CSV table of C-alpha atoms in Angstrom, one decimal:
chain,number,residue,atom,x,y,z
X,30,MET,CA,93.1,-33.8,55.9
X,31,SER,CA,95.5,-30.8,55.3
X,32,ALA,CA,99.3,-30.5,56.0
X,33,SER,CA,100.7,-28.0,58.6
X,34,THR,CA,102.7,-24.9,57.3
X,35,ASN,CA,104.4,-24.2,60.7
X,36,THR,CA,108.1,-23.5,60.3
X,37,GLY,CA,109.0,-23.1,64.0
X,38,PRO,CA,110.4,-25.8,66.2
X,39,ARG,CA,108.7,-29.1,65.7
X,40,PRO,CA,106.4,-30.0,68.6
X,41,GLY,CA,106.4,-33.5,70.0
X,42,TYR,CA,104.6,-36.4,68.4
X,43,PRO,CA,101.3,-36.1,70.7
X,44,ALA,CA,100.9,-32.4,69.8
X,45,GLN,CA,101.5,-33.3,66.1
X,46,LEU,CA,98.9,-36.1,66.2
X,47,LEU,CA,96.4,-33.7,68.0
X,48,THR,CA,97.1,-31.1,65.2
X,49,VAL,CA,96.6,-33.6,62.4
X,50,SER,CA,93.4,-34.9,63.8
X,51,GLY,CA,92.0,-31.5,64.7
X,52,ARG,CA,92.7,-30.1,61.2
X,53,ALA,CA,91.1,-33.3,59.6
X,54,LEU,CA,87.8,-32.7,61.5
X,55,ALA,CA,87.9,-28.9,61.1
X,56,GLN,CA,88.2,-29.1,57.4
X,57,LEU,CA,84.9,-31.1,57.1
X,58,VAL,CA,82.9,-28.3,58.8
X,59,ARG,CA,84.7,-25.1,57.4
X,60,THR,CA,82.6,-22.7,55.4
X,61,PRO,CA,82.1,-23.7,51.7
X,62,SER,CA,84.4,-21.8,49.5
X,63,HIS,CA,84.1,-23.1,46.0
X,64,SER,CA,82.8,-20.4,43.7
X,65,ARG,CA,81.0,-23.0,41.5
X,66,ARG,CA,79.1,-24.6,44.5
X,67,ALA,CA,75.7,-23.3,43.5
X,68,GLU,CA,76.0,-24.9,40.0
X,69,ALA,CA,77.0,-28.3,41.6
X,70,ALA,CA,74.1,-28.1,44.1
X,71,ARG,CA,71.5,-27.5,41.3
X,72,LYS,CA,73.0,-30.5,39.4
X,73,LEU,CA,73.0,-32.6,42.6
X,74,ALA,CA,69.4,-31.7,43.3
X,75,ARG,CA,68.4,-32.5,39.6
X,76,HIS,CA,70.2,-35.8,39.5
X,77,SER,CA,69.1,-36.9,43.0
X,78,LEU,CA,65.5,-36.1,41.9
X,79,TRP,CA,65.6,-38.1,38.7
X,80,LEU,CA,67.4,-41.0,40.4
X,81,SER,CA,64.9,-41.1,43.2
X,82,ALA,CA,61.9,-40.9,41.0
X,83,ALA,CA,63.2,-43.7,38.7
X,84,GLY,CA,64.4,-45.8,41.6
X,85,ALA,CA,61.0,-45.4,43.6
X,86,ALA,CA,59.0,-46.4,40.4
X,87,LEU,CA,61.2,-49.4,39.9
X,88,VAL,CA,60.8,-50.4,43.6
X,89,ILE,CA,56.9,-50.3,43.2
X,90,VAL,CA,57.0,-52.3,40.2
X,91,LEU,CA,59.1,-55.0,41.7
X,92,MET,CA,57.1,-55.0,44.9
X,93,VAL,CA,53.8,-55.6,42.9
X,94,LEU,CA,54.9,-57.8,40.0
X,95,PHE,CA,58.2,-59.7,40.8
X,96,ASP,CA,59.1,-59.8,44.6
X,97,GLN,CA,56.8,-62.8,45.6
X,98,THR,CA,57.8,-64.7,42.4
X,99,GLU,CA,61.6,-64.2,43.0
X,100,ILE,CA,61.9,-65.2,46.6
X,101,GLN,CA,59.8,-68.4,45.9
X,102,LEU,CA,62.5,-69.5,43.3
X,103,MET,CA,65.3,-69.1,45.8
X,104,PRO,CA,66.8,-72.0,47.8
X,105,ALA,CA,65.5,-72.5,51.4
X,106,ARG,CA,67.0,-70.2,54.0
X,107,GLY,CA,69.8,-72.1,55.7
X,108,THR,CA,70.7,-74.4,52.9
X,109,PRO,CA,74.2,-75.8,53.8
X,110,SER,CA,75.6,-75.5,50.3
X,111,LEU,CA,75.2,-71.7,50.4
X,112,TRP,CA,78.1,-71.2,52.9
X,113,PRO,CA,80.3,-69.5,50.3
X,114,ILE,CA,77.4,-67.0,49.7
X,115,ARG,CA,77.1,-66.4,53.4
X,116,ILE,CA,80.8,-65.7,53.5
X,117,LEU,CA,80.8,-63.4,50.4
X,118,THR,CA,77.9,-61.3,51.7
X,119,ASP,CA,79.8,-60.2,54.7
X,120,PHE,CA,81.9,-58.0,52.4
X,121,GLY,CA,79.0,-55.6,52.2
X,122,LYS,CA,78.2,-55.6,55.9
X,123,ASP,CA,78.5,-52.0,57.0
X,124,GLU,CA,80.1,-52.7,60.4
X,125,TYR,CA,83.0,-54.4,58.5
X,126,VAL,CA,83.3,-51.9,55.7
X,127,LEU,CA,83.2,-48.8,58.2
X,128,SER,CA,85.5,-50.6,60.7
X,129,VAL,CA,88.2,-51.1,57.9
X,130,LEU,CA,87.8,-47.5,56.6
X,131,GLY,CA,88.0,-46.2,60.2
X,132,LEU,CA,91.0,-48.2,61.0
X,133,ALA,CA,92.8,-47.0,57.8
X,134,LEU,CA,92.0,-43.3,58.8
X,135,VAL,CA,93.6,-43.9,62.1
X,136,VAL,CA,96.7,-45.5,60.8
X,137,VAL,CA,97.1,-42.6,58.4
X,138,ALA,CA,96.8,-40.2,61.1
X,139,LEU,CA,99.3,-42.0,63.4
X,140,VAL,CA,101.9,-42.1,60.6
X,141,ALA,CA,101.3,-38.6,59.1
X,142,ALA,CA,101.9,-37.2,62.7
X,143,GLY,CA,105.4,-38.5,62.5
X,144,ARG,CA,106.2,-37.1,59.0
X,145,ASP,CA,106.6,-33.8,57.5
X,146,GLY,CA,106.9,-32.0,54.0
X,147,THR,CA,105.7,-33.9,51.1
X,148,ASN,CA,105.5,-37.3,52.9
X,149,ARG,CA,102.9,-35.7,55.2
X,150,ALA,CA,101.1,-34.0,52.3
X,151,LEU,CA,100.8,-37.3,50.5
X,152,LEU,CA,99.5,-39.0,53.5
X,153,LEU,CA,97.0,-36.3,54.5
X,154,GLY,CA,95.7,-36.2,50.9
X,155,LEU,CA,95.0,-39.9,51.3
X,156,GLY,CA,93.5,-39.2,54.6
X,157,THR,CA,91.0,-36.8,53.1
X,158,ARG,CA,89.8,-39.4,50.5
X,159,LEU,CA,89.5,-42.0,53.3
X,160,GLN,CA,87.3,-39.5,55.1
X,161,PHE,CA,85.1,-39.2,52.0
X,162,LEU,CA,84.7,-42.9,51.7
X,163,PHE,CA,83.8,-43.4,55.4
X,164,LEU,CA,81.3,-40.5,55.5
X,165,SER,CA,79.7,-41.7,52.2
X,166,VAL,CA,78.9,-45.1,53.7
X,167,ALA,CA,78.2,-43.8,57.3
X,168,LEU,CA,75.6,-41.2,56.1
X,169,SER,CA,74.0,-43.7,53.7
X,170,VAL,CA,73.8,-46.4,56.5
X,171,PHE,CA,72.4,-43.8,59.0
X,172,VAL,CA,69.6,-42.7,56.5
X,173,ALA,CA,68.9,-46.3,55.7
X,174,GLU,CA,68.4,-47.3,59.4
X,175,ILE,CA,65.9,-44.4,59.8
X,176,LEU,CA,64.0,-45.7,56.8
X,177,LYS,CA,64.0,-49.3,57.9
X,178,TYR,CA,62.5,-48.3,61.2
X,179,LEU,CA,59.8,-46.0,59.7
X,180,ILE,CA,58.8,-48.5,57.0
X,181,GLY,CA,59.1,-51.8,58.9
X,182,ARG,CA,58.8,-54.2,56.1
X,183,GLY,CA,59.0,-57.9,56.9
X,184,ARG,CA,62.0,-60.0,55.3
X,185,PRO,CA,61.0,-62.8,52.9
X,186,PHE,CA,58.8,-65.4,54.8
X,187,VAL,CA,58.5,-63.5,57.9
X,188,GLY,CA,55.0,-64.5,59.2
X,189,GLY,CA,55.2,-67.8,57.5
X,190,LYS,CA,54.3,-67.0,53.8
X,191,ALA,CA,55.7,-65.1,51.0
X,192,ASN,CA,54.0,-61.8,51.5
X,193,PRO,CA,55.8,-58.8,49.9
X,194,PHE,CA,53.3,-56.5,51.7
X,195,ASN,CA,54.0,-57.5,55.2
X,196,PHE,CA,54.7,-54.1,56.8
X,197,VAL,CA,54.6,-53.2,60.6
X,198,PRO,CA,56.0,-49.5,60.7
X,199,PHE,CA,58.1,-48.7,63.8
X,200,GLU,CA,58.4,-52.4,64.7
X,201,GLY,CA,62.1,-51.9,65.1
X,202,THR,CA,63.4,-55.5,65.0
X,203,GLY,CA,65.6,-57.2,62.5
X,204,ALA,CA,62.7,-59.2,61.2
X,205,TYR,CA,60.9,-56.0,60.0
X,206,ALA,CA,64.1,-54.3,58.7
X,207,SER,CA,63.9,-55.4,55.1
X,208,LEU,CA,63.5,-52.1,53.1
X,209,PRO,CA,66.0,-50.8,52.2
X,210,SER,CA,68.7,-53.4,52.4
X,211,GLY,CA,71.6,-52.4,54.5
X,212,HIS,CA,74.2,-54.5,52.5
X,213,ALA,CA,73.1,-52.8,49.2
X,214,VAL,CA,73.3,-49.3,50.7
X,215,THR,CA,76.9,-50.0,51.9
X,216,ALA,CA,78.0,-51.8,48.7
X,217,PHE,CA,76.6,-49.1,46.4
X,218,ALA,CA,77.6,-46.2,48.6
X,219,LEU,CA,81.1,-47.5,48.7
X,220,ALA,CA,81.1,-48.4,44.9
X,221,PHE,CA,79.9,-45.0,43.9
X,222,ALA,CA,82.5,-43.2,46.3
X,223,VAL,CA,85.6,-45.2,45.1
X,224,SER,CA,84.5,-44.6,41.6
X,225,ALA,CA,84.1,-40.9,42.1
X,226,LEU,CA,87.7,-40.7,43.3
X,227,TRP,CA,89.3,-43.2,41.0
X,228,PRO,CA,87.0,-43.5,37.9
X,229,ARG,CA,89.1,-46.5,36.5
X,230,LEU,CA,87.7,-48.6,39.3
X,231,ARG,CA,84.3,-48.1,38.4
X,232,VAL,CA,83.6,-51.3,36.6
X,233,PHE,CA,85.3,-53.3,39.4
X,234,MET,CA,83.4,-51.5,42.2
X,235,PHE,CA,80.0,-51.8,40.7
X,236,THR,CA,80.6,-55.5,40.0
X,237,TYR,CA,81.3,-55.9,43.6
X,238,ALA,CA,78.2,-54.0,44.6
X,239,ILE,CA,75.9,-56.1,42.3
X,240,VAL,CA,77.4,-59.4,43.6
X,241,ILE,CA,76.7,-58.2,47.2
X,242,LEU,CA,73.1,-57.4,46.0
X,243,LEU,CA,72.7,-60.8,44.5
X,244,THR,CA,73.8,-62.6,47.6
X,245,ARG,CA,71.1,-60.9,49.6
X,246,LEU,CA,68.6,-62.3,47.3
X,247,VAL,CA,70.0,-65.9,47.4
X,248,LEU,CA,70.1,-65.8,51.0
X,249,LEU,CA,66.5,-64.8,51.3
X,250,ALA,CA,67.5,-61.8,53.4
X,251,HIS,CA,65.6,-59.4,51.2
X,252,HIS,CA,63.3,-58.9,48.4
X,253,PRO,CA,64.3,-57.6,45.0
X,254,SER,CA,62.8,-54.3,45.7
X,255,ASP,CA,64.8,-54.0,49.0
X,256,VAL,CA,68.2,-54.2,47.3
X,257,VAL,CA,67.1,-51.8,44.5
X,258,ALA,CA,66.0,-49.3,47.3
X,259,GLY,CA,69.3,-49.9,49.1
X,260,ALA,CA,71.2,-49.1,46.0
X,261,LEU,CA,69.4,-45.9,45.5
X,262,VAL,CA,69.9,-44.8,49.0
X,263,GLY,CA,73.6,-45.6,48.9
X,264,MET,CA,74.3,-43.7,45.7
X,265,VAL,CA,72.3,-40.6,46.6
X,266,GLY,CA,74.0,-40.5,49.9
X,267,ALA,CA,77.5,-40.8,48.3
X,268,MET,CA,76.4,-38.0,45.9
X,269,ALA,CA,75.5,-35.7,48.7
X,270,VAL,CA,78.9,-36.3,50.6
X,271,ARG,CA,80.7,-35.6,47.4
X,272,TYR,CA,79.1,-32.3,47.0
X,273,TRP,CA,80.0,-31.5,50.6
X,274,PHE,CA,83.5,-32.2,49.9
X,275,ALA,CA,83.6,-30.4,46.6
X,276,ALA,CA,82.1,-27.4,48.0
X,277,ARG,CA,85.0,-27.1,50.4
X,278,ARG,CA,87.5,-28.0,47.8
X,279,LEU,CA,88.4,-31.3,49.4
X,280,ALA,CA,89.5,-34.1,47.0
X,281,PHE,CA,87.2,-32.7,44.3
X,282,ALA,CA,86.8,-29.7,41.9
X,283,ILE,CA,83.6,-28.3,40.3
X,284,ARG,CA,83.7,-27.4,36.6
X,285,ALA,CA,81.7,-24.4,35.2
X,286,ASP,CA,78.7,-26.6,34.4
X,287,GLY,CA,78.4,-28.0,38.1
X,288,THR,CA,80.0,-31.3,37.3
X,289,ILE,CA,82.1,-32.5,40.1
X,290,VAL,CA,85.4,-34.1,39.3
X,291,PRO,CA,88.3,-35.7,41.4
X,292,LEU,CA,91.4,-33.7,42.2
X,293,PRO,CA,94.8,-35.5,41.7
X,294,GLY,CA,96.3,-36.4,45.0
X,295,PRO,CA,99.8,-35.4,46.1
X,296,VAL,CA,102.7,-37.1,44.6
X,297,PRO,CA,106.0,-37.7,46.4
X,298,GLU,CA,109.0,-35.7,45.2
X,299,ARG,CA,110.9,-38.7,44.2
X,300,PHE,CA,108.0,-39.8,42.0
X,301,LYS,CA,108.1,-36.5,40.4
X,302,ARG,CA,111.9,-36.7,39.6
X,303,VAL,CA,111.3,-40.1,38.1
X,304,ALA,CA,108.5,-38.8,35.8
X,305,ARG,CA,110.7,-35.8,34.9
X,306,GLY,CA,113.4,-38.1,34.1
X,307,ALA,CA,111.5,-40.5,32.0
X,308,SER,CA,110.0,-37.6,30.0
X,309,ALA,CA,113.4,-35.8,29.2
X,310,PRO,CA,114.6,-35.8,25.8
């Protein structure tokens, strides 16, 4: 989101809200302008290729050597004592995560439309970062849903036995939507996106993602290879969205070697005054 520079008479609130919302959407599809976007694109392609190759190899190894053994070690589906795990796993549900992010975007737009100057700039900077988080998860989930339909892998014990090679492509039901894990996609896309904006949160966010991944295994919702595939899809999807934003100078900058780094957000003027006062001799 970007702040308005109009110095004329201030329009009414509905017009301001329309302006804020329109510019927030327009900035996402404007022509890329960063001079180093080609270097970033090459780095993204290289990293995505290596990550995908390593992830695919791990998925195959798990599918052949470990999936069947692991699901047989888990407690029976529906075990009453697993109710805390069933609550915890919902923190990685795409509908919930996207709803929270979407609601936060709406609130930011509603509040920003009634502000001006530095206060609006601060809110719109936050809005741009929320857009990045939302789209990182949304794109990854969209790709995952297509893969689920195309692959059609049965969830653990669908069909009555522990068969990790139970595939019915294009089946289209939840029972055959095991690969990749949607919760793992959501959790790892969110973890990567938050860490890209605020690197100090990296350990916390990836711990959250791993916990969500483990809940899917304990609840016999997925095989180990499913959650690894989900983590891969989530991270590559978020990486692609980060490049899209960086190429348009939104929330990220690109270094000479193609590395994408987060831009600092706008700081309220009163905070700047406090910082200057604190550093004065």
